[in-house]
Coordinates of C-alpha atoms and ligand atoms in Angstrom, one line a residue:
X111 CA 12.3 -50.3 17.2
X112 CA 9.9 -48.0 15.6
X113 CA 7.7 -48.5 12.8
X114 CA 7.0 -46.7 9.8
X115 CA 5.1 -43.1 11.0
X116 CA 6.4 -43.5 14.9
X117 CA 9.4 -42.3 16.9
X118 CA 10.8 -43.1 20.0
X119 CA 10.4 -41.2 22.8
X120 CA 13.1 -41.5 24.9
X121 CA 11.6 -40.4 28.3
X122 CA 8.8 -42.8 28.1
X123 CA 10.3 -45.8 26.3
X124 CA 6.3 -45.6 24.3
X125 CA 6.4 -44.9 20.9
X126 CA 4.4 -42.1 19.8
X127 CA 3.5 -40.9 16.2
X128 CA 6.3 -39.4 14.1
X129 CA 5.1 -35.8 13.1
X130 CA 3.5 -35.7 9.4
X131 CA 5.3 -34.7 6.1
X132 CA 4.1 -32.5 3.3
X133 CA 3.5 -35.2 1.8
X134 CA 0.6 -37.0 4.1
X135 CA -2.9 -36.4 3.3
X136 CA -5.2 -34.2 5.9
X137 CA -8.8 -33.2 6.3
X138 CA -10.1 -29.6 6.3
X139 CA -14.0 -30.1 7.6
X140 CA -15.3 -32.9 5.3
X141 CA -12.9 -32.6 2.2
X142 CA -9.8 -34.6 2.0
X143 CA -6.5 -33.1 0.5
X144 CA -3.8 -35.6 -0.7
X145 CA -1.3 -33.5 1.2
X146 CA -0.4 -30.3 2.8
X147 CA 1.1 -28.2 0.4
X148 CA -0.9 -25.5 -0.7
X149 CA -1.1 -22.8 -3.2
X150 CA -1.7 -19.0 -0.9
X151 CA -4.7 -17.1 -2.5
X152 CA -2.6 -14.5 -4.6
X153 CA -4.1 -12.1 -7.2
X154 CA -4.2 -13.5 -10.3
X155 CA -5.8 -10.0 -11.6
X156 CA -8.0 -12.4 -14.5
X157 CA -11.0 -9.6 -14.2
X158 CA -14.1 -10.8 -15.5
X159 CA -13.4 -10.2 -19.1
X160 CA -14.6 -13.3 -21.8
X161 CA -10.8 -14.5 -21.0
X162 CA -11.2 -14.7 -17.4
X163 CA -11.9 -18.2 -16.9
X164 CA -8.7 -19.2 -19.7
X165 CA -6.4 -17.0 -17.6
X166 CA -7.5 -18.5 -14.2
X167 CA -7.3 -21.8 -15.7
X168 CA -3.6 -20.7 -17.2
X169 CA -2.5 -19.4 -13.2
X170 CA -4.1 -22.5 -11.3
X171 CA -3.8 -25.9 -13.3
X172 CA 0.1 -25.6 -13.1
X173 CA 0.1 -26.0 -9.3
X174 CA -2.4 -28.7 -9.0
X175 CA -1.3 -30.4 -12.3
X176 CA 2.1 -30.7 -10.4
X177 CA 0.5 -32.0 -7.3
X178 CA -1.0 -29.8 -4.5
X179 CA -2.8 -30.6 -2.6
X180 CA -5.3 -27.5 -2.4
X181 CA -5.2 -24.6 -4.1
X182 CA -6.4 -21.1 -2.8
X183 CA -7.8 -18.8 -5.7
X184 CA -6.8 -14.9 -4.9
X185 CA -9.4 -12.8 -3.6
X186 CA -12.9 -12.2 -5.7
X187 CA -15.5 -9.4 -4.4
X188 CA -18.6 -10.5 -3.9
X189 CA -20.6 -7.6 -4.8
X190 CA -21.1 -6.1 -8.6
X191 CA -19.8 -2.4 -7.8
X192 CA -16.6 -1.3 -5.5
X193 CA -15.0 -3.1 -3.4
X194 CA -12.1 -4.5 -5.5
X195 CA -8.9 -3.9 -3.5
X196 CA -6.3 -3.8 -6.6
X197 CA -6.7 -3.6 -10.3
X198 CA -8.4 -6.7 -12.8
X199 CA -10.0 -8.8 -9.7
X200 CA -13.0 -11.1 -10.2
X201 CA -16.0 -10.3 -9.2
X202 CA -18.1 -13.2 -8.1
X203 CA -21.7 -11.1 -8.1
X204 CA -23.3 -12.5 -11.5
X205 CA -24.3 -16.4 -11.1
X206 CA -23.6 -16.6 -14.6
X207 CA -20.4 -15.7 -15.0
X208 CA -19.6 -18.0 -11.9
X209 CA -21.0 -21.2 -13.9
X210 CA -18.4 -20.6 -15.8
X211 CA -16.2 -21.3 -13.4
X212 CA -17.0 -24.8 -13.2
X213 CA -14.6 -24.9 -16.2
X214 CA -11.7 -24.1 -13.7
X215 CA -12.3 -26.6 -10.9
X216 CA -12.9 -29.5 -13.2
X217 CA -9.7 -28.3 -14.2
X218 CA -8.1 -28.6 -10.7
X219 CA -10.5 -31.6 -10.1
X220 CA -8.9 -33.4 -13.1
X221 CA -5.6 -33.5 -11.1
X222 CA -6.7 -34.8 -7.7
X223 CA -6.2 -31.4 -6.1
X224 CA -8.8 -29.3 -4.5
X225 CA -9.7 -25.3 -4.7
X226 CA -10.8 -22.8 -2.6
X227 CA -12.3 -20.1 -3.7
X228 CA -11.7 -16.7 -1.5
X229 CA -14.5 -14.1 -1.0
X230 CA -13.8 -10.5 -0.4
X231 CA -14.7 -6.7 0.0
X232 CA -12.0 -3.9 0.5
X233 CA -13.8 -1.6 2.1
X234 CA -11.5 1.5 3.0
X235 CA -8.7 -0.5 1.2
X236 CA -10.8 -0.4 -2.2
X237 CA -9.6 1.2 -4.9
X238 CA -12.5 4.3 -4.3
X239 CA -10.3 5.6 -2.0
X240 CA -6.6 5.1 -3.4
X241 CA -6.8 4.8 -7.2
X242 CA -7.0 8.0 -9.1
X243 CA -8.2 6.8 -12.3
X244 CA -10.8 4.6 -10.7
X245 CA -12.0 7.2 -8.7
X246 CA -12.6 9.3 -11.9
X247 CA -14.2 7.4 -13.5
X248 CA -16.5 6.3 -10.6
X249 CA -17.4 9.1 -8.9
X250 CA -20.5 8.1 -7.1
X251 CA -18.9 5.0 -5.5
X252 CA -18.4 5.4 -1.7
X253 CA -15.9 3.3 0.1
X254 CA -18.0 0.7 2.8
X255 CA -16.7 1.7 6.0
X256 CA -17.0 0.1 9.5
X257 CA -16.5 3.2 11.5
X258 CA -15.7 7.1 10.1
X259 CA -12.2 6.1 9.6
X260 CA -9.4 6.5 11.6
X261 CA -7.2 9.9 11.9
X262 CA -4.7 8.0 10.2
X263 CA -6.4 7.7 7.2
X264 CA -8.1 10.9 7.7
X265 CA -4.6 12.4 7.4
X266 CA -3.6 11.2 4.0
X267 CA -7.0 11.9 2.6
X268 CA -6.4 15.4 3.5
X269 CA -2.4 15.2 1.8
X270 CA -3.7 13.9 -1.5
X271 CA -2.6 10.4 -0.7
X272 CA -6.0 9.0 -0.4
X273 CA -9.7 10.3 -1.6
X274 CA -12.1 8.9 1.0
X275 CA -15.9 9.4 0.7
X276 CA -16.6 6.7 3.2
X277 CA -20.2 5.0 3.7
X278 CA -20.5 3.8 7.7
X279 CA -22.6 0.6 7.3
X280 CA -25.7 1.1 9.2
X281 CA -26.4 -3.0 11.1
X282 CA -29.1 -3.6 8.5
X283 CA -25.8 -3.2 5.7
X284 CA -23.6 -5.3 7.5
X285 CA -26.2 -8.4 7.5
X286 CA -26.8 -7.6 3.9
X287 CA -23.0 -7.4 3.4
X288 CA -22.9 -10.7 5.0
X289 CA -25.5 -12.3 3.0
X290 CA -23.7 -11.6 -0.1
X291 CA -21.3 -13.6 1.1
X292 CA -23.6 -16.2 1.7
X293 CA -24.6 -16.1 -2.0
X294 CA -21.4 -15.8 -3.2
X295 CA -20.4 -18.7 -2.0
X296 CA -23.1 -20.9 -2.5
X297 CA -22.5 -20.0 -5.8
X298 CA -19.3 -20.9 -5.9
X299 CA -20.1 -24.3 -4.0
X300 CA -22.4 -24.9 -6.8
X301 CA -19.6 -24.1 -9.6
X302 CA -18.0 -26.9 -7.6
X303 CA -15.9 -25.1 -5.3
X304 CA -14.4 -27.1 -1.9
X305 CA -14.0 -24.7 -0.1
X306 CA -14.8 -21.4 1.1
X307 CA -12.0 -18.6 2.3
X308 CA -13.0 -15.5 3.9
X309 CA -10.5 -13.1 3.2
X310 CA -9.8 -12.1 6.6
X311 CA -6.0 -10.8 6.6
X312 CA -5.7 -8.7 4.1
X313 CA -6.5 -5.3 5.5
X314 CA -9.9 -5.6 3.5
X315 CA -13.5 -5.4 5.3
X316 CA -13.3 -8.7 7.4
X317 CA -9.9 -7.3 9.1
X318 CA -11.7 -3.7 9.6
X319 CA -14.2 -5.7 11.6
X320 CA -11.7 -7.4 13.4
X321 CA -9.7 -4.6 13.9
X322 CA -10.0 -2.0 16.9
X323 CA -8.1 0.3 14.8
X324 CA -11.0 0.3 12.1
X325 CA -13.6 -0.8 14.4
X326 CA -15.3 1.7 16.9
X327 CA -19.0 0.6 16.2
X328 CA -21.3 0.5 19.6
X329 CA -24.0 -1.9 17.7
X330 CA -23.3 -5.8 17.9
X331 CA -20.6 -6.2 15.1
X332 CA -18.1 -4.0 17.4
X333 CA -15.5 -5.0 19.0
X334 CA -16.2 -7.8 21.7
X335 CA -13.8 -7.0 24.8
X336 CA -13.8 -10.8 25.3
X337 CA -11.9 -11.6 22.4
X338 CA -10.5 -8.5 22.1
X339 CA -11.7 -8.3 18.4
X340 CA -14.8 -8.0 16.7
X341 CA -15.5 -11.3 15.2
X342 CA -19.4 -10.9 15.1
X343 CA -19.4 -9.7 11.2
X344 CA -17.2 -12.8 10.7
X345 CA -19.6 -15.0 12.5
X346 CA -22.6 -13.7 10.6
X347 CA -20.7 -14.5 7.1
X348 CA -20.4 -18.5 8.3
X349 CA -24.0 -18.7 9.4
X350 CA -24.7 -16.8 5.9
X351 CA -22.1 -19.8 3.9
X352 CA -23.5 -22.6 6.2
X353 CA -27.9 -21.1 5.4
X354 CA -26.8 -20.9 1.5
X355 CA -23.8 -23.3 0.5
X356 CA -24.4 -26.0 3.3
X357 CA -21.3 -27.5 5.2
X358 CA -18.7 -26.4 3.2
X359 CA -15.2 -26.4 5.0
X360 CA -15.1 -22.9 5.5
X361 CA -11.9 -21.2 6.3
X362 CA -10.3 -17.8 6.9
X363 CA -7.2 -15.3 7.6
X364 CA -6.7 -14.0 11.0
X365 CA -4.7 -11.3 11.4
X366 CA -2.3 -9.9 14.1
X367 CA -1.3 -6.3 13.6
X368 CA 1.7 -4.5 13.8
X369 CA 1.0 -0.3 14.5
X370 CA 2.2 1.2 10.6
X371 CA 4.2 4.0 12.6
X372 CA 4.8 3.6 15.9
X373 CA 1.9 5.0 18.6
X374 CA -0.4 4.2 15.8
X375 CA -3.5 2.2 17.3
X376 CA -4.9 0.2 18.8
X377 CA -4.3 -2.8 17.4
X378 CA -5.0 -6.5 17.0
X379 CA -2.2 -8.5 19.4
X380 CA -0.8 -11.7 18.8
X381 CA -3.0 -12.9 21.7
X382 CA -6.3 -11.2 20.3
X383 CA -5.8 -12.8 17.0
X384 CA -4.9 -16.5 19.2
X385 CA -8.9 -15.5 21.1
X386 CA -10.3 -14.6 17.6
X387 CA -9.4 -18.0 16.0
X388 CA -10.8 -19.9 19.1
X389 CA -14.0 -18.0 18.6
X390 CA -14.0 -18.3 15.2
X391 CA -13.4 -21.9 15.1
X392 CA -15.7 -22.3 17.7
X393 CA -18.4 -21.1 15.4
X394 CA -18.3 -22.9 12.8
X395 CA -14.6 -22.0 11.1
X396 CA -13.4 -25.2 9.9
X397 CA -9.6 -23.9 9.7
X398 CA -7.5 -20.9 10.1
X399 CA -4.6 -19.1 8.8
X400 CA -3.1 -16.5 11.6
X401 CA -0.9 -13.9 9.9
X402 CA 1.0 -11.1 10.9
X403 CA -0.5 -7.8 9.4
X404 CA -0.5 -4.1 9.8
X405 CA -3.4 -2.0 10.4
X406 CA -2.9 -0.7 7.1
X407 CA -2.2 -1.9 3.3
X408 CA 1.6 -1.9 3.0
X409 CA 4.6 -4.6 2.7
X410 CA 3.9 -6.4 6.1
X411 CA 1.7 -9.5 4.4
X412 CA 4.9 -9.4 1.7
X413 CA 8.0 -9.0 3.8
X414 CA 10.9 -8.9 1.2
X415 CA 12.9 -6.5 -0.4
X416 CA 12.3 -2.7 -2.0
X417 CA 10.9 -3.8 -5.4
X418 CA 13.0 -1.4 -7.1
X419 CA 13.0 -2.6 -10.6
X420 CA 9.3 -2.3 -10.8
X421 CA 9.0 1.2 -9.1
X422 CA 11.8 2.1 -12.4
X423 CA 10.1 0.3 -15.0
X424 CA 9.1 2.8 -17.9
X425 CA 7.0 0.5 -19.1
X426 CA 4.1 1.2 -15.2
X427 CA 4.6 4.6 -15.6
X428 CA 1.5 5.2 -17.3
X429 CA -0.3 2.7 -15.2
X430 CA 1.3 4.8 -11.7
X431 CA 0.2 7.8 -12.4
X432 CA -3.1 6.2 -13.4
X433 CA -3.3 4.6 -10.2
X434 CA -1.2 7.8 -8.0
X435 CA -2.6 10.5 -10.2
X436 CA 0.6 12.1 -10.6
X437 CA 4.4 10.8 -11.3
X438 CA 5.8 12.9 -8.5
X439 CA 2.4 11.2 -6.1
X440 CA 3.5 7.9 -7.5
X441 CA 7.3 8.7 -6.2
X442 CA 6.1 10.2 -2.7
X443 CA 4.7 6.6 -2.3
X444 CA 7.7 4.4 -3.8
X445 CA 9.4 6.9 -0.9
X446 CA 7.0 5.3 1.5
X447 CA 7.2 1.8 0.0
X448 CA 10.9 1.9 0.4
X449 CA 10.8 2.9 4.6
X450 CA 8.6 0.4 4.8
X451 CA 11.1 -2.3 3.5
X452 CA 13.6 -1.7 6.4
X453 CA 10.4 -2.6 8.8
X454 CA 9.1 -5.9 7.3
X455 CA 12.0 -7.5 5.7
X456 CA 12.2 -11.0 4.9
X457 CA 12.2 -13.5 7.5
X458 CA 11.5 -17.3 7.2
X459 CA 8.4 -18.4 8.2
X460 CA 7.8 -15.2 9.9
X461 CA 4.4 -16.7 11.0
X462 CA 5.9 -20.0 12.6
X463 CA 4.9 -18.7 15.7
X464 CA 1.8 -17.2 16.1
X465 CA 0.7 -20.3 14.6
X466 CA 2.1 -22.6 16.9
X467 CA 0.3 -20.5 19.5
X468 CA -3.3 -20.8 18.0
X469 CA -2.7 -24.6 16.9
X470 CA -2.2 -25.3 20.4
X471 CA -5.0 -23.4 21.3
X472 CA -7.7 -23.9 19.0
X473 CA -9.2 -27.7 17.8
X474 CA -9.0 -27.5 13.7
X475 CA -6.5 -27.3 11.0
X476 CA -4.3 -24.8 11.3
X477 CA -2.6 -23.1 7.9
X478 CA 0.7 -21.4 7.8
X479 CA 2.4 -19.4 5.5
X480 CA 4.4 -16.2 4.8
X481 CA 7.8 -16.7 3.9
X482 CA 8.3 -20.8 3.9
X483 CA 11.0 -21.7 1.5
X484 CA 12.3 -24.9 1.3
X485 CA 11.2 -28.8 1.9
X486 CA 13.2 -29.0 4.9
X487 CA 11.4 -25.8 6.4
X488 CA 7.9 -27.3 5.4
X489 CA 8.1 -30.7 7.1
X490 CA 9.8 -28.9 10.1
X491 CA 6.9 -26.9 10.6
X492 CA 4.2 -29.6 10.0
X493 CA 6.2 -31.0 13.4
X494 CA 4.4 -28.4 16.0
X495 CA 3.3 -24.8 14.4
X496 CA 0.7 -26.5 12.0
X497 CA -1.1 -28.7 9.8
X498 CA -0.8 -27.3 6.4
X499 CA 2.2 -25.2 5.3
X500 CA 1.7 -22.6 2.0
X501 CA 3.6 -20.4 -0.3
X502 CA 2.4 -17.7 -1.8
X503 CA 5.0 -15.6 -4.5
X504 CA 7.2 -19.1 -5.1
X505 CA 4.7 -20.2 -7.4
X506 CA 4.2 -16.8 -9.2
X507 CA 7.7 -17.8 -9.8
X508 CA 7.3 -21.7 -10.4
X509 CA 3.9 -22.3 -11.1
X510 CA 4.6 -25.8 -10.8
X511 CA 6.6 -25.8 -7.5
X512 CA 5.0 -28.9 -6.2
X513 CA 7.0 -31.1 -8.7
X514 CA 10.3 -30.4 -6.8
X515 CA 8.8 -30.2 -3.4
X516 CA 6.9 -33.2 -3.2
X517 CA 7.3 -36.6 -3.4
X518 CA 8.9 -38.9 -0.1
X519 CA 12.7 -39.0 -1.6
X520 CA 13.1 -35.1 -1.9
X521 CA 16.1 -33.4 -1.0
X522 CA 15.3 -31.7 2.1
X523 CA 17.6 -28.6 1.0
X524 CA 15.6 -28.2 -2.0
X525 CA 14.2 -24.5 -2.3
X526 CA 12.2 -21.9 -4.4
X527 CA 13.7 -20.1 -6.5
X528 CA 11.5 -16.4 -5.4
X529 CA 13.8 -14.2 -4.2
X530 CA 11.2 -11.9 -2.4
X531 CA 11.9 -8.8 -4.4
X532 CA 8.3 -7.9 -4.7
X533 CA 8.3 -6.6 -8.3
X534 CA 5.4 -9.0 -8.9
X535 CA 3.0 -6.9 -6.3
X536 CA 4.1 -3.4 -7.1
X537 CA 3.4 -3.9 -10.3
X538 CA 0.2 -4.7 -10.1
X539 CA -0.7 -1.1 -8.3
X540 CA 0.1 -0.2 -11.6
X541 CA -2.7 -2.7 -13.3
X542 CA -0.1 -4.9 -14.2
X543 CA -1.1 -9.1 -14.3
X544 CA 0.1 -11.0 -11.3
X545 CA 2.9 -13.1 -12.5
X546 CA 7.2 -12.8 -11.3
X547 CA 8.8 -10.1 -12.7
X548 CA 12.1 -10.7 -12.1
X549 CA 14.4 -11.8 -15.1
X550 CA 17.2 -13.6 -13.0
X551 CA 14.3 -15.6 -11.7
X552 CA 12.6 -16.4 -14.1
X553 CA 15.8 -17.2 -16.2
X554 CA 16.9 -19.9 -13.5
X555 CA 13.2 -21.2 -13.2
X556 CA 13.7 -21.8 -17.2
X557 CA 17.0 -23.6 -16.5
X558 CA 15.2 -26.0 -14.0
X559 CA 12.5 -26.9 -16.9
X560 CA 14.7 -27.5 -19.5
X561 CA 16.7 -30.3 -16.8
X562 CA 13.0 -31.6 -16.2
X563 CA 12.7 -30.4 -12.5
X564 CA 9.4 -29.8 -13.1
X565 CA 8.3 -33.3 -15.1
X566 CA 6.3 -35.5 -13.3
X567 CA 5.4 -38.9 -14.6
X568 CA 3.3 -39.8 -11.7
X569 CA 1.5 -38.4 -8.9
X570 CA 3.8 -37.5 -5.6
X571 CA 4.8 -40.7 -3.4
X572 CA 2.7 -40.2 0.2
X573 CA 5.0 -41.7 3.0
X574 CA 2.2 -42.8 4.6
X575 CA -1.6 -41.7 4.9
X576 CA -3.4 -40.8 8.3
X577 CA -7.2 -40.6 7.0
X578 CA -7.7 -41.7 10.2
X579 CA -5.7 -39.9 12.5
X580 CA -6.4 -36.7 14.0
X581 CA -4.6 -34.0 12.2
X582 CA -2.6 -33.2 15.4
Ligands
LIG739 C1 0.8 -10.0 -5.4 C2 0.2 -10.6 -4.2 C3 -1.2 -10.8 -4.1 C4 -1.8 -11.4 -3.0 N1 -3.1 -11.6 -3.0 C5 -3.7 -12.1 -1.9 C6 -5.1 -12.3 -1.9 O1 -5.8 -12.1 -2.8 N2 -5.7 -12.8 -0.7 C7 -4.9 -13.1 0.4 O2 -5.5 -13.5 1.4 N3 -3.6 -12.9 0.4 C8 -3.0 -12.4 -0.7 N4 -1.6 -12.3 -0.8 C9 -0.8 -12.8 0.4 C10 -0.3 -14.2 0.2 O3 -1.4 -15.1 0.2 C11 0.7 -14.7 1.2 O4 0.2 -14.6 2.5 C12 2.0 -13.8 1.2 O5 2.4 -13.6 -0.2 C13 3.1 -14.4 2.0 O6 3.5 -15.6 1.6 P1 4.9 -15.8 0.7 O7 6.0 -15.3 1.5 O8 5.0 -17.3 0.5 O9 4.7 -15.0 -0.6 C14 -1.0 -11.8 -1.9 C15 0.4 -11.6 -2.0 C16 1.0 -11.1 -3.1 C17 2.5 -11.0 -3.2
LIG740 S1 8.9 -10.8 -8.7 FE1 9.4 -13.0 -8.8 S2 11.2 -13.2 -7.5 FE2 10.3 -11.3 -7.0 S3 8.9 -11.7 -5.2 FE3 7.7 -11.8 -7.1 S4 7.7 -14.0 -7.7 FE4 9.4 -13.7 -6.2

């Protein structure tokens, strides 16, 4: 007979631990989290505006008032000029303005829940090199570049598509690139922050590092053909966190690229990204999150439908051919946007896998998300492919999602109600606020308040807690 948090094993007779639920606490580095639900970084596009802190505080509370455990904030640039990858994101340059921010984790604090805060720079993927109006009306800002970039890229500059002007960072930069980091996030620490995510993944400067696509630099921040990556920038920014903001669990994306068009490369594999978060972990990471990419900024992080509705919505035009420069640009690229869909549609937990394959490789937490929909999924992937499981567009959806998802007695077919149609992050090309866009959605999301789906009197029930145990 087994007890409460064991199963039998039927070769050996022994009994061995039962595999965890969402609902068990785990540690990340020295912070605890209550369980393993947590809230992907997404845009929230709050700016830095005298409402930015409200708005942040409007996005994030939800989730952690209805239970999460952590809570990633979307991406924040750590430098005062360029660098922002999309429209309205925070900058986390001014110490000032990020003392304010204290506002928003005693916010998140107040509910038991935890945030991280994530620390960015575009590079090539800023909006210097893809956004029109920006580029207008900043005309000296070059794009931060790792290499001259790639004949790719080269090729839509020259057909209008993109507008590069790109500055190759000299070694001296990159240190004082990875400093910034530092600052930011002791900063942030000191805002009261618990944790510290390198955006890693999402085609901005850490993944052109990474990246042998982006990254042909013969100094020591290139490519390491150990790893088969080049994880020296990344290793600078955690000796540059651990100098300024202490031991702060410190976290970050890892990506695994897919080509944009086929012959396109080279390329981060599956098994470079598996050596990259050993190495990375090895020097200090305290967790990772392996996701399946593409060397370049399209639907592959997002794998869903053809946001049509957004692409038609009269009410983005203006803000497209802000962004495009032109209506018929803007169409050329809702052309693009629509390929694209046939090559990363949805598929459950499309990064299940790659997962499994660094948690059984690497000795930390391992976080998974990308496509995770249901209770049943997340406990089922908590039993091998990792320790935490996330979602990213359900809770632009439901922003308190945790209320149906946790708790010990909940239906294991319960599920979001996002239907990946990617209206929300079209939209936002367009300058647009990051919330779901979708009517039909949102309607049913209203029908599941009004029945109290989303009421919680008390916190989740935890089936058991393993403080104690190793996360694996
Ligand atoms: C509109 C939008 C904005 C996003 N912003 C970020 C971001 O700032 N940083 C990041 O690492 N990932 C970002 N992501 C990716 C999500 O964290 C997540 O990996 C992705 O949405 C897949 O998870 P899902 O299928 O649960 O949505 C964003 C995704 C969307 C749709
Ligand atoms: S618009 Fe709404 S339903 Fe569509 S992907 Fe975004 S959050 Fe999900």
């Amino acid at each position: 007979m087994t007890s409460a948090g064991e199963a039998g094993d039927p070769d050996s007779g022994a009994t061995r631990p039962a595999p965890p639920t969402v609902d068990e606490s785990v540690r990340i580095g020295g912070l605890r989290l209550n369980n393993r639900l947590y809230r992907a970084p997404l845009l929230e596009c709050a700016g830095n505006g005298d409402d930015a802190v409200d708005r942040l505080i409007a996005e994030l509370e939800p989730a952690a008032a209805a239970g999460v455990g952590f809570v990633h904030q979307g991406a924040t640039i750590v430098r005062g000029e360029g660098g922002c990858a999309a429209p309205g994101m925070t900058r986390v340059h001014d110490p000032a303005f990020v003392a304010e921010l204290e506002r928003l984790t005693d916010a998140i604090h107040a509910h038991d829940s935890r945030i991280a805060i994530q620390l960015e720079h575009g590079g090539l993927r800023s909006m210097e090199a893809w956004h029109a109006g920006y580029r207008r009306a900043n005309p000296g800002v070059n794009q931060l570049a790792v290499s001259e970039p790639p004949c790719p890229l080269r090729a839509l500059d020259r057909l209008g598509f993109l507008d590069l002007s790109p500055h190759v960072l000299t070694t001296a930069e990159v240190e004082a690139l990875a400093a910034d980091f530092g600052r930011a996030a002791a900063r942030a620490v000191d805002a009261g922050y618990d944790a510290v995510h390198v955006a890693g993944a999402n085609m901005g400067i850490a993944q052109q590092f990474l990246s042998p696509f982006y990254n042909r630099r013969d100094d020591r921040f290139g490519v390491d053909p150990a790893v088969g990556a080049g994880t020296a920038f990344l290793e600078l920014v955690a000796e540059a966190v651990r100098a300024r903001a202490g031991d702060v669990p410190l976290l970050t994306k890892v990506p695994s690229e897919r080509p944009t068009l086929p012959g396109i490369g080279p390329h981060l594999s599956d098994d470079d990204a598996v050596r990259a978060c050993d190495r990375l972990v090895a020097v200090g990471f305290d967790a990772v999150v392996p996701v399946r990419t593409s060397v370049f900024w399209d639907m592959s992080v997002v794998r869903g439908e053809f946001p049509t509705a957004a692409w038609r919505d009269s009410r983005f035009r203006d803000g497209y051919r802000e962004a495009f420069g032109s209506l018929p640009r803007a169409a050329a690229i809702a052309v693009g946007n629509w390929a694209e869909s046939f090559v990363y549609g949805f598929e459950p937990g499309w990064n299940r896998d790659l997962c499994r394959r660094v948690r059984e490789r690497v000795d930390a937490p391992v976080l998974c998300e990308g496509g995770l929909r249901e209770r049943a999924q997340l406990d089922d992937a908590l039993a091998g492919d990792a320790d935490l499981v996330g979602m990213g567009r359900p809770f632009y959806a439901e922003p308190e999602l945790p209320a149906r998802l946790l708790g010990a007695d909940t239906d294991p077919g319960v599920d979001v109600v996002c239907e990946n149609c990617n209206n929300c992050a079209v939209a936002q090309a367009a300058g647009e606020s990051g919330i779901c866009r979708t009517p039909s959605v949102l309607a049913r999301a209203g029908r599941l308040r009004k029945h109290g789906a989303y009421d919680r009197s008390s916190g989740p029930e935890r089936t058991s807690d393993r403080d104690d145990r190793n996360y694996k």
